[in-house]
mmCIF file with all atom_site columns, C-alpha atoms in Angstrom:
data_model
loop_
_atom_site.group_PDB
_atom_site.id
_atom_site.type_symbol
_atom_site.label_atom_id
_atom_site.label_alt_id
_atom_site.label_comp_id
_atom_site.label_asym_id
_atom_site.label_entity_id
_atom_site.label_seq_id
_atom_site.pdbx_PDB_ins_code
_atom_site.Cartn_x
_atom_site.Cartn_y
_atom_site.Cartn_z
_atom_site.occupancy
_atom_site.B_iso_or_equiv
_atom_site.pdbx_formal_charge
_atom_site.auth_seq_id
_atom_site.auth_comp_id
_atom_site.auth_asym_id
_atom_site.auth_atom_id
_atom_site.pdbx_PDB_model_num
ATOM 1   C CA . MET A 1 1   ? 111.264 67.158 201.623 1.00 71.00 ? 101 MET A CA 1
ATOM 2   C CA . ASN A 1 2   ? 111.113 69.141 198.362 1.00 89.00 ? 102 ASN A CA 1
ATOM 3   C CA . VAL A 1 3   ? 108.006 71.362 198.286 1.00 92.00 ? 103 VAL A CA 1
ATOM 4   C CA . LEU A 1 4   ? 108.219 72.286 194.599 1.00 94.00 ? 104 LEU A CA 1
ATOM 5   C CA . PRO A 1 5   ? 106.658 68.998 193.293 1.00 94.00 ? 105 PRO A CA 1
ATOM 6   C CA . TRP A 1 6   ? 103.708 69.514 195.632 1.00 94.00 ? 106 TRP A CA 1
ATOM 7   C CA . ILE A 1 7   ? 103.262 73.052 194.318 1.00 96.00 ? 107 ILE A CA 1
ATOM 8   C CA . PHE A 1 8   ? 103.362 71.623 190.791 1.00 97.00 ? 108 PHE A CA 1
ATOM 9   C CA . LEU A 1 9   ? 100.685 69.085 191.799 1.00 96.00 ? 109 LEU A CA 1
ATOM 10  C CA . LEU A 1 10  ? 98.463  71.921 193.088 1.00 96.00 ? 110 LEU A CA 1
ATOM 11  C CA . LEU A 1 11  ? 99.046  73.711 189.770 1.00 98.00 ? 111 LEU A CA 1
ATOM 12  C CA . VAL A 1 12  ? 97.998  70.575 187.908 1.00 98.00 ? 112 VAL A CA 1
ATOM 13  C CA . VAL A 1 13  ? 94.743  70.582 189.862 1.00 98.00 ? 113 VAL A CA 1
ATOM 14  C CA . ALA A 1 14  ? 94.173  74.318 189.485 1.00 98.00 ? 114 ALA A CA 1
ATOM 15  C CA . LEU A 1 15  ? 94.987  74.427 185.757 1.00 98.00 ? 115 LEU A CA 1
ATOM 16  C CA . GLY A 1 16  ? 92.878  71.321 185.126 1.00 98.00 ? 116 GLY A CA 1
ATOM 17  C CA . THR A 1 17  ? 89.984  73.124 186.759 1.00 98.00 ? 117 THR A CA 1
ATOM 18  C CA . VAL A 1 18  ? 90.590  76.297 184.749 1.00 98.00 ? 118 VAL A CA 1
ATOM 19  C CA . GLY A 1 19  ? 90.838  74.184 181.602 1.00 97.00 ? 119 GLY A CA 1
ATOM 20  C CA . GLN A 1 20  ? 87.529  72.420 182.149 1.00 97.00 ? 120 GLN A CA 1
ATOM 21  C CA . VAL A 1 21  ? 85.642  75.620 182.930 1.00 97.00 ? 121 VAL A CA 1
ATOM 22  C CA . SER A 1 22  ? 87.263  77.394 179.965 1.00 96.00 ? 122 SER A CA 1
ATOM 23  C CA . LEU A 1 23  ? 86.261  74.614 177.552 1.00 94.00 ? 123 LEU A CA 1
ATOM 24  C CA . LYS A 1 24  ? 82.682  74.634 178.853 1.00 93.00 ? 124 LYS A CA 1
ATOM 25  C CA . TYR A 1 25  ? 82.568  78.424 178.494 1.00 92.00 ? 125 TYR A CA 1
ATOM 26  C CA . ALA A 1 26  ? 84.005  78.250 174.979 1.00 91.00 ? 126 ALA A CA 1
ATOM 27  C CA . LEU A 1 27  ? 81.363  75.690 173.992 1.00 88.00 ? 127 LEU A CA 1
ATOM 28  C CA . TYR A 1 28  ? 78.646  77.769 175.608 1.00 84.00 ? 128 TYR A CA 1
ATOM 29  C CA . LYS A 1 29  ? 79.685  80.908 173.741 1.00 79.00 ? 129 LYS A CA 1
ATOM 30  C CA . ASN A 1 30  ? 80.600  79.282 170.393 1.00 72.00 ? 130 ASN A CA 1
ATOM 31  C CA . VAL A 1 31  ? 78.177  76.607 169.315 1.00 69.00 ? 131 VAL A CA 1
ATOM 32  C CA . SER A 1 32  ? 79.730  75.797 165.948 1.00 73.00 ? 132 SER A CA 1
ATOM 33  C CA . THR A 1 33  ? 83.140  74.162 165.566 1.00 70.00 ? 133 THR A CA 1
ATOM 34  C CA . PRO A 1 34  ? 84.712  76.845 163.298 1.00 78.00 ? 134 PRO A CA 1
ATOM 35  C CA . ASN A 1 35  ? 83.860  79.540 165.850 1.00 79.00 ? 135 ASN A CA 1
ATOM 36  C CA . LEU A 1 36  ? 85.261  77.362 168.602 1.00 84.00 ? 136 LEU A CA 1
ATOM 37  C CA . PHE A 1 37  ? 88.787  77.627 167.242 1.00 86.00 ? 137 PHE A CA 1
ATOM 38  C CA . SER A 1 38  ? 88.601  81.417 167.313 1.00 87.00 ? 138 SER A CA 1
ATOM 39  C CA . SER A 1 39  ? 87.602  81.420 170.968 1.00 88.00 ? 139 SER A CA 1
ATOM 40  C CA . TYR A 1 40  ? 90.089  82.702 173.535 1.00 92.00 ? 140 TYR A CA 1
ATOM 41  C CA . TYR A 1 41  ? 88.618  80.263 176.033 1.00 93.00 ? 141 TYR A CA 1
ATOM 42  C CA . PHE A 1 42  ? 89.239  77.268 173.775 1.00 93.00 ? 142 PHE A CA 1
ATOM 43  C CA . TRP A 1 43  ? 92.905  78.242 173.433 1.00 95.00 ? 143 TRP A CA 1
ATOM 44  C CA . LEU A 1 44  ? 93.104  78.778 177.195 1.00 97.00 ? 144 LEU A CA 1
ATOM 45  C CA . TRP A 1 45  ? 91.840  75.223 177.662 1.00 96.00 ? 145 TRP A CA 1
ATOM 46  C CA . LEU A 1 46  ? 94.439  73.908 175.207 1.00 96.00 ? 146 LEU A CA 1
ATOM 47  C CA . VAL A 1 47  ? 97.328  75.775 176.868 1.00 98.00 ? 147 VAL A CA 1
ATOM 48  C CA . CYS A 1 48  ? 96.135  74.602 180.322 1.00 98.00 ? 148 CYS A CA 1
ATOM 49  C CA . TYR A 1 49  ? 96.209  70.976 179.213 1.00 97.00 ? 149 TYR A CA 1
ATOM 50  C CA . VAL A 1 50  ? 99.642  71.231 177.637 1.00 98.00 ? 150 VAL A CA 1
ATOM 51  C CA . VAL A 1 51  ? 101.051 72.798 180.824 1.00 98.00 ? 151 VAL A CA 1
ATOM 52  C CA . VAL A 1 52  ? 99.128  70.267 182.991 1.00 98.00 ? 152 VAL A CA 1
ATOM 53  C CA . THR A 1 53  ? 100.662 67.400 181.043 1.00 97.00 ? 153 THR A CA 1
ATOM 54  C CA . LEU A 1 54  ? 104.199 68.751 181.391 1.00 97.00 ? 154 LEU A CA 1
ATOM 55  C CA . LEU A 1 55  ? 103.759 69.467 185.091 1.00 97.00 ? 155 LEU A CA 1
ATOM 56  C CA . TRP A 1 56  ? 102.263 66.017 185.662 1.00 97.00 ? 156 TRP A CA 1
ATOM 57  C CA . LEU A 1 57  ? 105.440 64.455 184.188 1.00 97.00 ? 157 LEU A CA 1
ATOM 58  C CA . VAL A 1 58  ? 107.514 66.430 186.737 1.00 95.00 ? 158 VAL A CA 1
ATOM 59  C CA . VAL A 1 59  ? 105.141 65.411 189.563 1.00 96.00 ? 159 VAL A CA 1
ATOM 60  C CA . LEU A 1 60  ? 105.310 61.697 188.642 1.00 96.00 ? 160 LEU A CA 1
ATOM 61  C CA . ARG A 1 61  ? 109.108 61.757 188.876 1.00 95.00 ? 161 ARG A CA 1
ATOM 62  C CA . THR A 1 62  ? 109.076 62.984 192.461 1.00 94.00 ? 162 THR A CA 1
ATOM 63  C CA . ILE A 1 63  ? 105.809 62.188 194.233 1.00 93.00 ? 163 ILE A CA 1
ATOM 64  C CA . PRO A 1 64  ? 104.607 58.602 194.757 1.00 93.00 ? 164 PRO A CA 1
ATOM 65  C CA . LEU A 1 65  ? 101.781 57.774 192.368 1.00 94.00 ? 165 LEU A CA 1
ATOM 66  C CA . SER A 1 66  ? 99.748  56.468 195.313 1.00 92.00 ? 166 SER A CA 1
ATOM 67  C CA . GLN A 1 67  ? 99.681  60.076 196.623 1.00 92.00 ? 167 GLN A CA 1
ATOM 68  C CA . ALA A 1 68  ? 99.769  62.140 193.427 1.00 94.00 ? 168 ALA A CA 1
ATOM 69  C CA . PHE A 1 69  ? 96.956  60.430 191.499 1.00 94.00 ? 169 PHE A CA 1
ATOM 70  C CA . PRO A 1 70  ? 94.332  60.663 194.255 1.00 93.00 ? 170 PRO A CA 1
ATOM 71  C CA . ALA A 1 71  ? 95.153  64.350 194.629 1.00 93.00 ? 171 ALA A CA 1
ATOM 72  C CA . LEU A 1 72  ? 93.827  64.826 191.101 1.00 94.00 ? 172 LEU A CA 1
ATOM 73  C CA . GLY A 1 73  ? 90.438  64.056 192.589 1.00 93.00 ? 173 GLY A CA 1
ATOM 74  C CA . LEU A 1 74  ? 90.410  67.622 193.944 1.00 96.00 ? 174 LEU A CA 1
ATOM 75  C CA . THR A 1 75  ? 89.587  68.623 190.380 1.00 97.00 ? 175 THR A CA 1
ATOM 76  C CA . PHE A 1 76  ? 86.230  66.841 190.817 1.00 96.00 ? 176 PHE A CA 1
ATOM 77  C CA . ALA A 1 77  ? 85.535  69.097 193.793 1.00 97.00 ? 177 ALA A CA 1
ATOM 78  C CA . LEU A 1 78  ? 86.851  72.327 192.301 1.00 98.00 ? 178 LEU A CA 1
ATOM 79  C CA . VAL A 1 79  ? 85.173  72.122 188.889 1.00 97.00 ? 179 VAL A CA 1
ATOM 80  C CA . PRO A 1 80  ? 81.626  72.276 190.345 1.00 97.00 ? 180 PRO A CA 1
ATOM 81  C CA . LEU A 1 81  ? 82.649  75.139 192.630 1.00 97.00 ? 181 LEU A CA 1
ATOM 82  C CA . ALA A 1 82  ? 84.215  77.065 189.725 1.00 97.00 ? 182 ALA A CA 1
ATOM 83  C CA . SER A 1 83  ? 81.287  76.349 187.427 1.00 97.00 ? 183 SER A CA 1
ATOM 84  C CA . HIS A 1 84  ? 78.953  77.604 190.129 1.00 97.00 ? 184 HIS A CA 1
ATOM 85  C CA . GLN A 1 85  ? 80.872  80.868 190.437 1.00 97.00 ? 185 GLN A CA 1
ATOM 86  C CA . ILE A 1 86  ? 81.735  81.469 186.776 1.00 95.00 ? 186 ILE A CA 1
ATOM 87  C CA . LEU A 1 87  ? 79.027  79.714 184.763 1.00 94.00 ? 187 LEU A CA 1
ATOM 88  C CA . LYS A 1 88  ? 76.250  80.219 187.383 1.00 95.00 ? 188 LYS A CA 1
ATOM 89  C CA . GLU A 1 89  ? 75.518  76.504 187.481 1.00 96.00 ? 189 GLU A CA 1
ATOM 90  C CA . LYS A 1 90  ? 73.613  75.268 190.549 1.00 97.00 ? 190 LYS A CA 1
ATOM 91  C CA . ILE A 1 91  ? 75.138  72.918 193.094 1.00 97.00 ? 191 ILE A CA 1
ATOM 92  C CA . VAL A 1 92  ? 72.590  70.727 194.851 1.00 98.00 ? 192 VAL A CA 1
ATOM 93  C CA . LEU A 1 93  ? 72.937  69.219 198.321 1.00 98.00 ? 193 LEU A CA 1
ATOM 94  C CA . GLY A 1 94  ? 74.146  65.898 197.004 1.00 97.00 ? 194 GLY A CA 1
ATOM 95  C CA . GLN A 1 95  ? 76.946  67.618 195.179 1.00 97.00 ? 195 GLN A CA 1
ATOM 96  C CA . TRP A 1 96  ? 78.002  69.549 198.311 1.00 98.00 ? 196 TRP A CA 1
ATOM 97  C CA . ILE A 1 97  ? 78.114  66.286 200.201 1.00 98.00 ? 197 ILE A CA 1
ATOM 98  C CA . GLY A 1 98  ? 80.161  64.697 197.385 1.00 97.00 ? 198 GLY A CA 1
ATOM 99  C CA . ILE A 1 99  ? 82.587  67.634 197.377 1.00 97.00 ? 199 ILE A CA 1
ATOM 100 C CA . ALA A 1 100 ? 83.092  67.291 201.132 1.00 97.00 ? 200 ALA A CA 1
ATOM 101 C CA . ILE A 1 101 ? 83.695  63.546 200.769 1.00 97.00 ? 201 ILE A CA 1
ATOM 102 C CA . ILE A 1 102 ? 86.211  64.062 197.948 1.00 96.00 ? 202 ILE A CA 1
ATOM 103 C CA . VAL A 1 103 ? 88.152  66.691 199.850 1.00 96.00 ? 203 VAL A CA 1
ATOM 104 C CA . THR A 1 104 ? 88.198  64.519 202.987 1.00 96.00 ? 204 THR A CA 1
ATOM 105 C CA . GLY A 1 105 ? 89.268  61.484 201.016 1.00 95.00 ? 205 GLY A CA 1
ATOM 106 C CA . VAL A 1 106 ? 92.087  63.299 199.222 1.00 94.00 ? 206 VAL A CA 1
ATOM 107 C CA . CYS A 1 107 ? 93.342  64.658 202.549 1.00 93.00 ? 207 CYS A CA 1
ATOM 108 C CA . LEU A 1 108 ? 93.401  61.170 204.040 1.00 93.00 ? 208 LEU A CA 1
ATOM 109 C CA . VAL A 1 109 ? 95.158  59.549 201.049 1.00 90.00 ? 209 VAL A CA 1
ATOM 110 C CA . VAL A 1 110 ? 97.717  62.268 200.476 1.00 86.00 ? 210 VAL A CA 1
ATOM 111 C CA . GLN A 1 111 ? 98.975  62.406 204.073 1.00 81.00 ? 211 GLN A CA 1
ATOM 112 C CA . MET A 1 112 ? 102.737 62.318 204.162 1.00 60.00 ? 212 MET A CA 1
#
């Protein structure tokens, strides 16, 4: 088994998370559209999504879609955790339960 595509899949999830938090931070700091384009965080989001798209193409060539696509669900668990740490957003009990369910579900679906 080639491990590199799985590493790329983890990078897709991680960079997708970084991208979402970066865009939120850019919008938080720069309310108007012209200022948004001068934001480092906006450009970080854009670079993340270009890289994510390219890595996703590599992943799709090597990992079955039935395993790769559900793994993207980890982004739905990591974004709240990252926004809690970086943006100081609150996570309520229901979200914690949802995060646990997502992680458990991804682990079950992605089993090799």
